[in-house]
Amino acid sequence: MGRRYFYHMTDGMALIVDRQGRRSRSRKQVEPEALCYARQFMQEAPPQVDWSEWQVSVHDQDGYAVAHLPFPANHA
């Protein structure tokens, strides 16, 4: 069934906490999924938002950080 991962997003001031998490069959899927969630978040926000400081911090179901990725530079 896979482990549950939580995809939190922050710019160092604002924090979007993923309380539900998502299951992944493979640890290899975590980074592509994190970037996908970042892109979705960016598309839903107002166009004038500066994303240069935003990152996705991925934690596993035990609370361990497994990845930190900056938001994609080009979200168009």
N, CA, C and O atoms as a CHARMM CRD file, in Angstrom:
* protein
*
  304
    1    1 MET  N      0.81400  -1.19800   0.00000 PROA 1      0.00000
    2    1 MET  CA     0.00000   0.00000   0.00000 PROA 1      0.00000
    3    1 MET  C      0.86000   1.26600   0.00000 PROA 1      0.00000
    4    1 MET  O      0.44500   2.27600  -0.56700 PROA 1      0.00000
    5    2 GLY  N      2.01800   1.24100   0.60500 PROA 2      0.00000
    6    2 GLY  CA     2.91300   2.39500   0.57200 PROA 2      0.00000
    7    2 GLY  C      2.85700   3.23000   1.82700 PROA 2      0.00000
    8    2 GLY  O      1.94800   3.10400   2.64700 PROA 2      0.00000
    9    3 ARG  N      3.84700   4.08400   1.95400 PROA 3      0.00000
   10    3 ARG  CA     3.94800   4.97700   3.09700 PROA 3      0.00000
   11    3 ARG  C      3.18600   6.27500   2.80700 PROA 3      0.00000
   12    3 ARG  O      2.96600   6.64400   1.65400 PROA 3      0.00000
   13    4 ARG  N      2.79900   6.94000   3.86400 PROA 4      0.00000
   14    4 ARG  CA     2.11500   8.22300   3.74200 PROA 4      0.00000
   15    4 ARG  C      3.15600   9.33500   3.85900 PROA 4      0.00000
   16    4 ARG  O      4.02600   9.30600   4.72900 PROA 4      0.00000
   17    5 TYR  N      3.04500  10.31900   2.95800 PROA 5      0.00000
   18    5 TYR  CA     3.92600  11.48000   2.95600 PROA 5      0.00000
   19    5 TYR  C      3.09300  12.74400   3.05200 PROA 5      0.00000
   20    5 TYR  O      1.97600  12.81200   2.53700 PROA 5      0.00000
   21    6 PHE  N      3.65200  13.74200   3.71600 PROA 6      0.00000
   22    6 PHE  CA     2.98000  15.01600   3.93300 PROA 6      0.00000
   23    6 PHE  C      3.76800  16.10600   3.21600 PROA 6      0.00000
   24    6 PHE  O      4.98500  16.20900   3.36800 PROA 6      0.00000
   25    7 TYR  N      3.06000  16.91800   2.43200 PROA 7      0.00000
   26    7 TYR  CA     3.67500  17.91900   1.56700 PROA 7      0.00000
   27    7 TYR  C      3.35100  19.31900   2.10400 PROA 7      0.00000
   28    7 TYR  O      2.33700  19.91100   1.73500 PROA 7      0.00000
   29    8 HSD  N      4.21300  19.83600   2.96800 PROA 8      0.00000
   30    8 HSD  CA     4.02400  21.15500   3.56000 PROA 8      0.00000
   31    8 HSD  C      4.67600  22.20000   2.66200 PROA 8      0.00000
   32    8 HSD  O      5.71100  21.93900   2.04800 PROA 8      0.00000
   33    9 MET  N      4.06700  23.38500   2.58500 PROA 9      0.00000
   34    9 MET  CA     4.59500  24.44700   1.72900 PROA 9      0.00000
   35    9 MET  C      4.81100  25.70700   2.56100 PROA 9      0.00000
   36    9 MET  O      3.98500  26.06700   3.40000 PROA 9      0.00000
   37   10 THR  N      5.94100  26.37000   2.31100 PROA 10     0.00000
   38   10 THR  CA     6.24700  27.58400   3.06200 PROA 10     0.00000
   39   10 THR  C      7.14600  28.52800   2.26800 PROA 10     0.00000
   40   10 THR  O      7.88200  28.12100   1.36900 PROA 10     0.00000
   41   11 ASP  N      7.05500  29.79500   2.63600 PROA 11     0.00000
   42   11 ASP  CA     7.99600  30.79800   2.11800 PROA 11     0.00000
   43   11 ASP  C      8.83800  31.34800   3.26700 PROA 11     0.00000
   44   11 ASP  O      9.52500  32.35600   3.10400 PROA 11     0.00000
   45   12 GLY  N      8.79000  30.70700   4.40100 PROA 12     0.00000
   46   12 GLY  CA     9.51300  31.15200   5.58600 PROA 12     0.00000
   47   12 GLY  C      8.65900  32.01200   6.49600 PROA 12     0.00000
   48   12 GLY  O      9.01900  32.23300   7.65300 PROA 12     0.00000
   49   13 MET  N      7.52900  32.50400   5.99400 PROA 13     0.00000
   50   13 MET  CA     6.61300  33.31800   6.80500 PROA 13     0.00000
   51   13 MET  C      5.24500  32.63100   6.86100 PROA 13     0.00000
   52   13 MET  O      4.71400  32.37900   7.94200 PROA 13     0.00000
   53   14 ALA  N      4.68900  32.33700   5.70200 PROA 14     0.00000
   54   14 ALA  CA     3.41200  31.62000   5.62800 PROA 14     0.00000
   55   14 ALA  C      3.70600  30.12600   5.58400 PROA 14     0.00000
   56   14 ALA  O      4.74100  29.70000   5.07300 PROA 14     0.00000
   57   15 LEU  N      2.79200  29.34700   6.12200 PROA 15     0.00000
   58   15 LEU  CA     2.95400  27.89200   6.14300 PROA 15     0.00000
   59   15 LEU  C      1.63200  27.23700   5.79100 PROA 15     0.00000
   60   15 LEU  O      0.60600  27.51300   6.41300 PROA 15     0.00000
   61   16 ILE  N      1.66100  26.37800   4.79900 PROA 16     0.00000
   62   16 ILE  CA     0.50500  25.57400   4.40900 PROA 16     0.00000
   63   16 ILE  C      0.81600  24.15200   4.86400 PROA 16     0.00000
   64   16 ILE  O      1.72400  23.50800   4.33700 PROA 16     0.00000
   65   17 VAL  N      0.06000  23.66900   5.84200 PROA 17     0.00000
   66   17 VAL  CA     0.31300  22.35100   6.42900 PROA 17     0.00000
   67   17 VAL  C     -0.58800  21.31000   5.76800 PROA 17     0.00000
   68   17 VAL  O     -1.80400  21.48600   5.69500 PROA 17     0.00000
   69   18 ASP  N      0.00700  20.25100   5.30000 PROA 18     0.00000
   70   18 ASP  CA    -0.72100  19.12000   4.72300 PROA 18     0.00000
   71   18 ASP  C     -1.05500  18.16100   5.86600 PROA 18     0.00000
   72   18 ASP  O     -0.18800  17.41600   6.32300 PROA 18     0.00000
   73   19 ARG  N     -2.27900  18.17600   6.31900 PROA 19     0.00000
   74   19 ARG  CA    -2.68300  17.33400   7.45700 PROA 19     0.00000
   75   19 ARG  C     -3.14800  15.94300   7.02900 PROA 19     0.00000
   76   19 ARG  O     -3.19300  15.02800   7.85100 PROA 19     0.00000
   77   20 GLN  N     -3.49400  15.77500   5.75300 PROA 20     0.00000
   78   20 GLN  CA    -3.99100  14.48100   5.28100 PROA 20     0.00000
   79   20 GLN  C     -2.88600  13.59300   4.75500 PROA 20     0.00000
   80   20 GLN  O     -2.88200  12.38600   4.99600 PROA 20     0.00000
   81   21 GLY  N     -1.95300  14.18500   4.04100 PROA 21     0.00000
   82   21 GLY  CA    -0.89800  13.39600   3.42500 PROA 21     0.00000
   83   21 GLY  C     -1.43500  12.57100   2.27400 PROA 21     0.00000
   84   21 GLY  O     -2.63600  12.53800   2.00600 PROA 21     0.00000
   85   22 ARG  N     -0.51500  11.91100   1.60700 PROA 22     0.00000
   86   22 ARG  CA    -0.86400  11.06000   0.46900 PROA 22     0.00000
   87   22 ARG  C      0.04300   9.84000   0.48300 PROA 22     0.00000
   88   22 ARG  O      1.21800   9.92800   0.83900 PROA 22     0.00000
   89   23 ARG  N     -0.50700   8.72500   0.10100 PROA 23     0.00000
   90   23 ARG  CA     0.28700   7.49600   0.05700 PROA 23     0.00000
   91   23 ARG  C      1.04500   7.41200  -1.25500 PROA 23     0.00000
   92   23 ARG  O      0.52900   7.76800  -2.31400 PROA 23     0.00000
   93   24 SER  N      2.27300   6.93600  -1.16400 PROA 24     0.00000
   94   24 SER  CA     3.09400   6.69700  -2.35100 PROA 24     0.00000
   95   24 SER  C      3.65300   5.29500  -2.27000 PROA 24     0.00000
   96   24 SER  O      4.07900   4.84800  -1.20500 PROA 24     0.00000
   97   25 ARG  N      3.65100   4.61300  -3.37200 PROA 25     0.00000
   98   25 ARG  CA     4.18000   3.24300  -3.41000 PROA 25     0.00000
   99   25 ARG  C      5.69100   3.22600  -3.35700 PROA 25     0.00000
  100   25 ARG  O      6.29400   2.23600  -2.94400 PROA 25     0.00000
  101   26 SER  N      6.30700   4.32400  -3.77600 PROA 26     0.00000
  102   26 SER  CA     7.75800   4.37000  -3.87000 PROA 26     0.00000
  103   26 SER  C      8.27400   5.71300  -3.38900 PROA 26     0.00000
  104   26 SER  O      7.65300   6.74500  -3.64300 PROA 26     0.00000
  105   27 ARG  N      9.39700   5.70900  -2.70100 PROA 27     0.00000
  106   27 ARG  CA    10.05800   6.93800  -2.26100 PROA 27     0.00000
  107   27 ARG  C     10.47500   7.77600  -3.46900 PROA 27     0.00000
  108   27 ARG  O     10.60000   8.99600  -3.36100 PROA 27     0.00000
  109   28 LYS  N     10.69100   7.13400  -4.61100 PROA 28     0.00000
  110   28 LYS  CA    11.07700   7.83300  -5.83000 PROA 28     0.00000
  111   28 LYS  C      9.97900   8.76700  -6.34600 PROA 28     0.00000
  112   28 LYS  O     10.27100   9.70100  -7.09400 PROA 28     0.00000
  113   29 GLN  N      8.72900   8.53200  -5.96100 PROA 29     0.00000
  114   29 GLN  CA     7.60700   9.34500  -6.42000 PROA 29     0.00000
  115   29 GLN  C      7.45200  10.64100  -5.63000 PROA 29     0.00000
  116   29 GLN  O      6.73700  11.54400  -6.06500 PROA 29     0.00000
  117   30 VAL  N      8.10400  10.74700  -4.48600 PROA 30     0.00000
  118   30 VAL  CA     7.89200  11.88100  -3.58800 PROA 30     0.00000
  119   30 VAL  C      8.27300  13.21700  -4.23900 PROA 30     0.00000
  120   30 VAL  O      7.48600  14.16200  -4.18800 PROA 30     0.00000
  121   31 GLU  N      9.44200  13.31500  -4.83800 PROA 31     0.00000
  122   31 GLU  CA     9.86600  14.58300  -5.41600 PROA 31     0.00000
  123   31 GLU  C      9.00400  15.01700  -6.59800 PROA 31     0.00000
  124   31 GLU  O      8.58900  16.17600  -6.63600 PROA 31     0.00000
  125   32 PRO  N      8.71300  14.14300  -7.56700 PROA 32     0.00000
  126   32 PRO  CA     7.81600  14.56400  -8.65800 PROA 32     0.00000
  127   32 PRO  C      6.43200  14.97700  -8.14000 PROA 32     0.00000
  128   32 PRO  O      5.84100  15.92900  -8.64900 PROA 32     0.00000
  129   33 GLU  N      5.91800  14.27200  -7.14200 PROA 33     0.00000
  130   33 GLU  CA     4.61400  14.62500  -6.57800 PROA 33     0.00000
  131   33 GLU  C      4.67900  15.97500  -5.88200 PROA 33     0.00000
  132   33 GLU  O      3.74300  16.76800  -5.98600 PROA 33     0.00000
  133   34 ALA  N      5.77100  16.24800  -5.17200 PROA 34     0.00000
  134   34 ALA  CA     5.92800  17.53400  -4.49200 PROA 34     0.00000
  135   34 ALA  C      5.88800  18.68000  -5.50000 PROA 34     0.00000
  136   34 ALA  O      5.23500  19.69400  -5.25600 PROA 34     0.00000
  137   35 LEU  N      6.56900  18.53000  -6.61200 PROA 35     0.00000
  138   35 LEU  CA     6.56900  19.57500  -7.63100 PROA 35     0.00000
  139   35 LEU  C      5.19400  19.72100  -8.28300 PROA 35     0.00000
  140   35 LEU  O      4.79000  20.82700  -8.64000 PROA 35     0.00000
  141   36 CYS  N      4.49600  18.63800  -8.43600 PROA 36     0.00000
  142   36 CYS  CA     3.13300  18.67400  -8.98300 PROA 36     0.00000
  143   36 CYS  C      2.20600  19.45000  -8.03800 PROA 36     0.00000
  144   36 CYS  O      1.42500  20.28500  -8.49300 PROA 36     0.00000
  145   37 TYR  N      2.28500  19.18600  -6.74500 PROA 37     0.00000
  146   37 TYR  CA     1.45600  19.90100  -5.76900 PROA 37     0.00000
  147   37 TYR  C      1.81300  21.37600  -5.72400 PROA 37     0.00000
  148   37 TYR  O      0.93000  22.22100  -5.57600 PROA 37     0.00000
  149   38 ALA  N      3.09900  21.69800  -5.85200 PROA 38     0.00000
  150   38 ALA  CA     3.52600  23.09700  -5.87800 PROA 38     0.00000
  151   38 ALA  C      2.91900  23.80400  -7.08600 PROA 38     0.00000
  152   38 ALA  O      2.39900  24.91300  -6.96200 PROA 38     0.00000
  153   39 ARG  N      2.98400  23.17000  -8.24400 PROA 39     0.00000
  154   39 ARG  CA     2.41700  23.77200  -9.46000 PROA 39     0.00000
  155   39 ARG  C      0.91200  24.00500  -9.31600 PROA 39     0.00000
  156   39 ARG  O      0.40300  25.04600  -9.73200 PROA 39     0.00000
  157   40 GLN  N      0.20200  23.04300  -8.73200 PROA 40     0.00000
  158   40 GLN  CA    -1.23700  23.19500  -8.51700 PROA 40     0.00000
  159   40 GLN  C     -1.52200  24.38200  -7.60200 PROA 40     0.00000
  160   40 GLN  O     -2.42700  25.17500  -7.86200 PROA 40     0.00000
  161   41 PHE  N     -0.74600  24.49700  -6.53800 PROA 41     0.00000
  162   41 PHE  CA    -0.91200  25.58900  -5.58700 PROA 41     0.00000
  163   41 PHE  C     -0.66000  26.93100  -6.27600 PROA 41     0.00000
  164   41 PHE  O     -1.39400  27.89500  -6.05700 PROA 41     0.00000
  165   42 MET  N      0.36900  26.98600  -7.09800 PROA 42     0.00000
  166   42 MET  CA     0.71500  28.20600  -7.81300 PROA 42     0.00000
  167   42 MET  C     -0.38900  28.62300  -8.78800 PROA 42     0.00000
  168   42 MET  O     -0.68300  29.81100  -8.92600 PROA 42     0.00000
  169   43 GLN  N     -0.99000  27.65700  -9.45400 PROA 43     0.00000
  170   43 GLN  CA    -2.03700  27.95400 -10.43200 PROA 43     0.00000
  171   43 GLN  C     -3.29800  28.49100  -9.76500 PROA 43     0.00000
  172   43 GLN  O     -4.04200  29.25800 -10.37600 PROA 43     0.00000
  173   44 GLU  N     -3.54400  28.09900  -8.53000 PROA 44     0.00000
  174   44 GLU  CA    -4.75200  28.52200  -7.82400 PROA 44     0.00000
  175   44 GLU  C     -4.59300  29.87700  -7.13400 PROA 44     0.00000
  176   44 GLU  O     -5.58500  30.45700  -6.69400 PROA 44     0.00000
  177   45 ALA  N     -3.38800  30.38300  -7.03400 PROA 45     0.00000
  178   45 ALA  CA    -3.11400  31.63900  -6.33800 PROA 45     0.00000
  179   45 ALA  C     -3.17800  32.82100  -7.30200 PROA 45     0.00000
  180   45 ALA  O     -3.13900  32.63700  -8.51900 PROA 45     0.00000
  181   46 PRO  N     -3.27700  34.03100  -6.76000 PROA 46     0.00000
  182   46 PRO  CA    -3.25300  35.22200  -7.62200 PROA 46     0.00000
  183   46 PRO  C     -1.94900  35.28800  -8.42700 PROA 46     0.00000
  184   46 PRO  O     -0.90300  34.84800  -7.94800 PROA 46     0.00000
  185   47 PRO  N     -2.00700  35.83200  -9.63800 PROA 47     0.00000
  186   47 PRO  CA    -0.83600  35.81700 -10.51900 PROA 47     0.00000
  187   47 PRO  C      0.33600  36.66800 -10.03600 PROA 47     0.00000
  188   47 PRO  O      1.45900  36.45000 -10.48900 PROA 47     0.00000
  189   48 GLN  N      0.12300  37.61900  -9.14500 PROA 48     0.00000
  190   48 GLN  CA     1.20200  38.50900  -8.72800 PROA 48     0.00000
  191   48 GLN  C      2.05400  37.94300  -7.58400 PROA 48     0.00000
  192   48 GLN  O      2.95900  38.63400  -7.11700 PROA 48     0.00000
  193   49 VAL  N      1.80700  36.74400  -7.12800 PROA 49     0.00000
  194   49 VAL  CA     2.57100  36.16000  -6.03200 PROA 49     0.00000
  195   49 VAL  C      4.00900  35.87000  -6.46000 PROA 49     0.00000
  196   49 VAL  O      4.25300  35.33000  -7.53900 PROA 49     0.00000
  197   50 ASP  N      4.94700  36.23400  -5.60400 PROA 50     0.00000
  198   50 ASP  CA     6.36900  35.95100  -5.83900 PROA 50     0.00000
  199   50 ASP  C      6.67900  34.58500  -5.23300 PROA 50     0.00000
  200   50 ASP  O      6.60800  34.41600  -4.01600 PROA 50     0.00000
  201   51 TRP  N      7.01500  33.62900  -6.05900 PROA 51     0.00000
  202   51 TRP  CA     7.23900  32.25600  -5.59900 PROA 51     0.00000
  203   51 TRP  C      8.70500  31.95300  -5.32000 PROA 51     0.00000
  204   51 TRP  O      9.03600  30.81500  -4.99000 PROA 51     0.00000
  205   52 SER  N      9.57300  32.91500  -5.44000 PROA 52     0.00000
  206   52 SER  CA    11.01300  32.66500  -5.34700 PROA 52     0.00000
  207   52 SER  C     11.46700  32.12900  -3.99100 PROA 52     0.00000
  208   52 SER  O     12.50900  31.47700  -3.91500 PROA 52     0.00000
  209   53 GLU  N     10.72500  32.38100  -2.93200 PROA 53     0.00000
  210   53 GLU  CA    11.11900  31.90400  -1.59800 PROA 53     0.00000
  211   53 GLU  C     10.35600  30.64900  -1.15800 PROA 53     0.00000
  212   53 GLU  O     10.64400  30.08800  -0.10100 PROA 53     0.00000
  213   54 TRP  N      9.40500  30.21900  -1.95100 PROA 54     0.00000
  214   54 TRP  CA     8.56700  29.08700  -1.55800 PROA 54     0.00000
  215   54 TRP  C      9.27400  27.75800  -1.76700 PROA 54     0.00000
  216   54 TRP  O     10.06000  27.59500  -2.70000 PROA 54     0.00000
  217   55 GLN  N      8.98200  26.81700  -0.89000 PROA 55     0.00000
  218   55 GLN  CA     9.50600  25.46100  -1.01800 PROA 55     0.00000
  219   55 GLN  C      8.48800  24.46100  -0.48300 PROA 55     0.00000
  220   55 GLN  O      7.59000  24.80700   0.28500 PROA 55     0.00000
  221   56 VAL  N      8.65300  23.21800  -0.90800 PROA 56     0.00000
  222   56 VAL  CA     7.84500  22.10800  -0.41000 PROA 56     0.00000
  223   56 VAL  C      8.75300  21.28500   0.49500 PROA 56     0.00000
  224   56 VAL  O      9.85600  20.89500   0.11200 PROA 56     0.00000
  225   57 SER  N      8.27100  21.03500   1.68500 PROA 57     0.00000
  226   57 SER  CA     8.99800  20.20900   2.64800 PROA 57     0.00000
  227   57 SER  C      8.19500  18.92500   2.83100 PROA 57     0.00000
  228   57 SER  O      7.06300  18.95600   3.31300 PROA 57     0.00000
  229   58 VAL  N      8.77900  17.81400   2.44900 PROA 58     0.00000
  230   58 VAL  CA     8.07200  16.53000   2.49400 PROA 58     0.00000
  231   58 VAL  C      8.53400  15.73800   3.72000 PROA 58     0.00000
  232   58 VAL  O      9.72800  15.56700   3.96400 PROA 58     0.00000
  233   59 HSD  N      7.54900  15.26400   4.47800 PROA 59     0.00000
  234   59 HSD  CA     7.82900  14.45800   5.66900 PROA 59     0.00000
  235   59 HSD  C      7.10600  13.12700   5.54800 PROA 59     0.00000
  236   59 HSD  O      6.00400  13.05400   5.00500 PROA 59     0.00000
  237   60 ASP  N      7.73600  12.07800   6.05900 PROA 60     0.00000
  238   60 ASP  CA     7.08100  10.77300   6.01900 PROA 60     0.00000
  239   60 ASP  C      6.13400  10.62200   7.19500 PROA 60     0.00000
  240   60 ASP  O      6.03100  11.52100   8.03000 PROA 60     0.00000
  241   61 GLN  N      5.45200   9.51000   7.26700 PROA 61     0.00000
  242   61 GLN  CA     4.43600   9.28300   8.28800 PROA 61     0.00000
  243   61 GLN  C      5.01400   9.22600   9.69600 PROA 61     0.00000
  244   61 GLN  O      4.27100   9.31600  10.67400 PROA 61     0.00000
  245   62 ASP  N      6.32100   9.07700   9.80900 PROA 62     0.00000
  246   62 ASP  CA     6.97700   9.07100  11.11900 PROA 62     0.00000
  247   62 ASP  C      7.48200  10.45800  11.50200 PROA 62     0.00000
  248   62 ASP  O      8.05300  10.63100  12.57900 PROA 62     0.00000
  249   63 GLY  N      7.27800  11.44600  10.63600 PROA 63     0.00000
  250   63 GLY  CA     7.67600  12.81300  10.92300 PROA 63     0.00000
  251   63 GLY  C      9.05800  13.19700  10.43000 PROA 63     0.00000
  252   63 GLY  O      9.51200  14.31500  10.67300 PROA 63     0.00000
  253   64 TYR  N      9.73600  12.28800   9.74200 PROA 64     0.00000
  254   64 TYR  CA    11.07500  12.58400   9.24200 PROA 64     0.00000
  255   64 TYR  C     11.01200  13.34000   7.91900 PROA 64     0.00000
  256   64 TYR  O     10.23300  12.99300   7.03200 PROA 64     0.00000
  257   65 ALA  N     11.84400  14.38300   7.79500 PROA 65     0.00000
  258   65 ALA  CA    11.94700  15.11700   6.53300 PROA 65     0.00000
  259   65 ALA  C     12.65600  14.23300   5.51600 PROA 65     0.00000
  260   65 ALA  O     13.72500  13.69200   5.79500 PROA 65     0.00000
  261   66 VAL  N     12.06400  14.09100   4.34800 PROA 66     0.00000
  262   66 VAL  CA    12.65600  13.25700   3.30100 PROA 66     0.00000
  263   66 VAL  C     13.02200  14.05400   2.05900 PROA 66     0.00000
  264   66 VAL  O     13.76000  13.56100   1.20700 PROA 66     0.00000
  265   67 ALA  N     12.51200  15.29400   1.94000 PROA 67     0.00000
  266   67 ALA  CA    12.85500  16.13200   0.79100 PROA 67     0.00000
  267   67 ALA  C     12.47700  17.58400   1.07300 PROA 67     0.00000
  268   67 ALA  O     11.49300  17.87000   1.75600 PROA 67     0.00000
  269   68 HSD  N     13.27800  18.48000   0.53300 PROA 68     0.00000
  270   68 HSD  CA    12.98800  19.92300   0.53500 PROA 68     0.00000
  271   68 HSD  C     13.26400  20.40600  -0.87400 PROA 68     0.00000
  272   68 HSD  O     14.38900  20.31700  -1.36600 PROA 68     0.00000
  273   69 LEU  N     12.22500  20.91800  -1.52000 PROA 69     0.00000
  274   69 LEU  CA    12.36500  21.33500  -2.91800 PROA 69     0.00000
  275   69 LEU  C     11.84300  22.75200  -3.10600 PROA 69     0.00000
  276   69 LEU  O     10.77800  23.09200  -2.59000 PROA 69     0.00000
  277   70 PRO  N     12.57600  23.58100  -3.83600 PROA 70     0.00000
  278   70 PRO  CA    12.03100  24.89900  -4.16300 PROA 70     0.00000
  279   70 PRO  C     10.88100  24.76000  -5.15800 PROA 70     0.00000
  280   70 PRO  O     10.82200  23.80600  -5.93300 PROA 70     0.00000
  281   71 PHE  N      9.98500  25.71500  -5.12000 PROA 71     0.00000
  282   71 PHE  CA     8.90600  25.73100  -6.11200 PROA 71     0.00000
  283   71 PHE  C      9.52000  25.87100  -7.50300 PROA 71     0.00000
  284   71 PHE  O     10.58900  26.46500  -7.64700 PROA 71     0.00000
  285   72 PRO  N      8.86600  25.33800  -8.51700 PROA 72     0.00000
  286   72 PRO  CA     9.38400  25.45500  -9.89200 PROA 72     0.00000
  287   72 PRO  C      9.50200  26.92500 -10.28200 PROA 72     0.00000
  288   72 PRO  O      8.63300  27.73100  -9.94700 PROA 72     0.00000
  289   73 ALA  N     10.55600  27.26800 -10.97700 PROA 73     0.00000
  290   73 ALA  CA    10.78600  28.65000 -11.40500 PROA 73     0.00000
  291   73 ALA  C      9.75400  29.09200 -12.43700 PROA 73     0.00000
  292   73 ALA  O      9.30700  30.23800 -12.42800 PROA 73     0.00000
  293   74 ASN  N      9.38500  28.18400 -13.31800 PROA 74     0.00000
  294   74 ASN  CA     8.43200  28.50600 -14.37400 PROA 74     0.00000
  295   74 ASN  C      7.16100  27.70400 -14.14600 PROA 74     0.00000
  296   74 ASN  O      7.15500  26.48400 -14.30800 PROA 74     0.00000
  297   75 HSD  N      6.09700  28.37800 -13.77400 PROA 75     0.00000
  298   75 HSD  CA     4.84800  27.66300 -13.51000 PROA 75     0.00000
  299   75 HSD  C      3.80100  27.87800 -14.58700 PROA 75     0.00000
  300   75 HSD  O      2.65200  27.46600 -14.43000 PROA 75     0.00000
  301   76 ALA  N      4.17900  28.50300 -15.64800 PROA 76     0.00000
  302   76 ALA  CA     3.21900  28.76300 -16.73700 PROA 76     0.00000
  303   76 ALA  C      2.93500  27.50300 -17.51500 PROA 76     0.00000
  304   76 ALA  O      2.15300  27.52800 -18.46600 PROA 76     0.00000
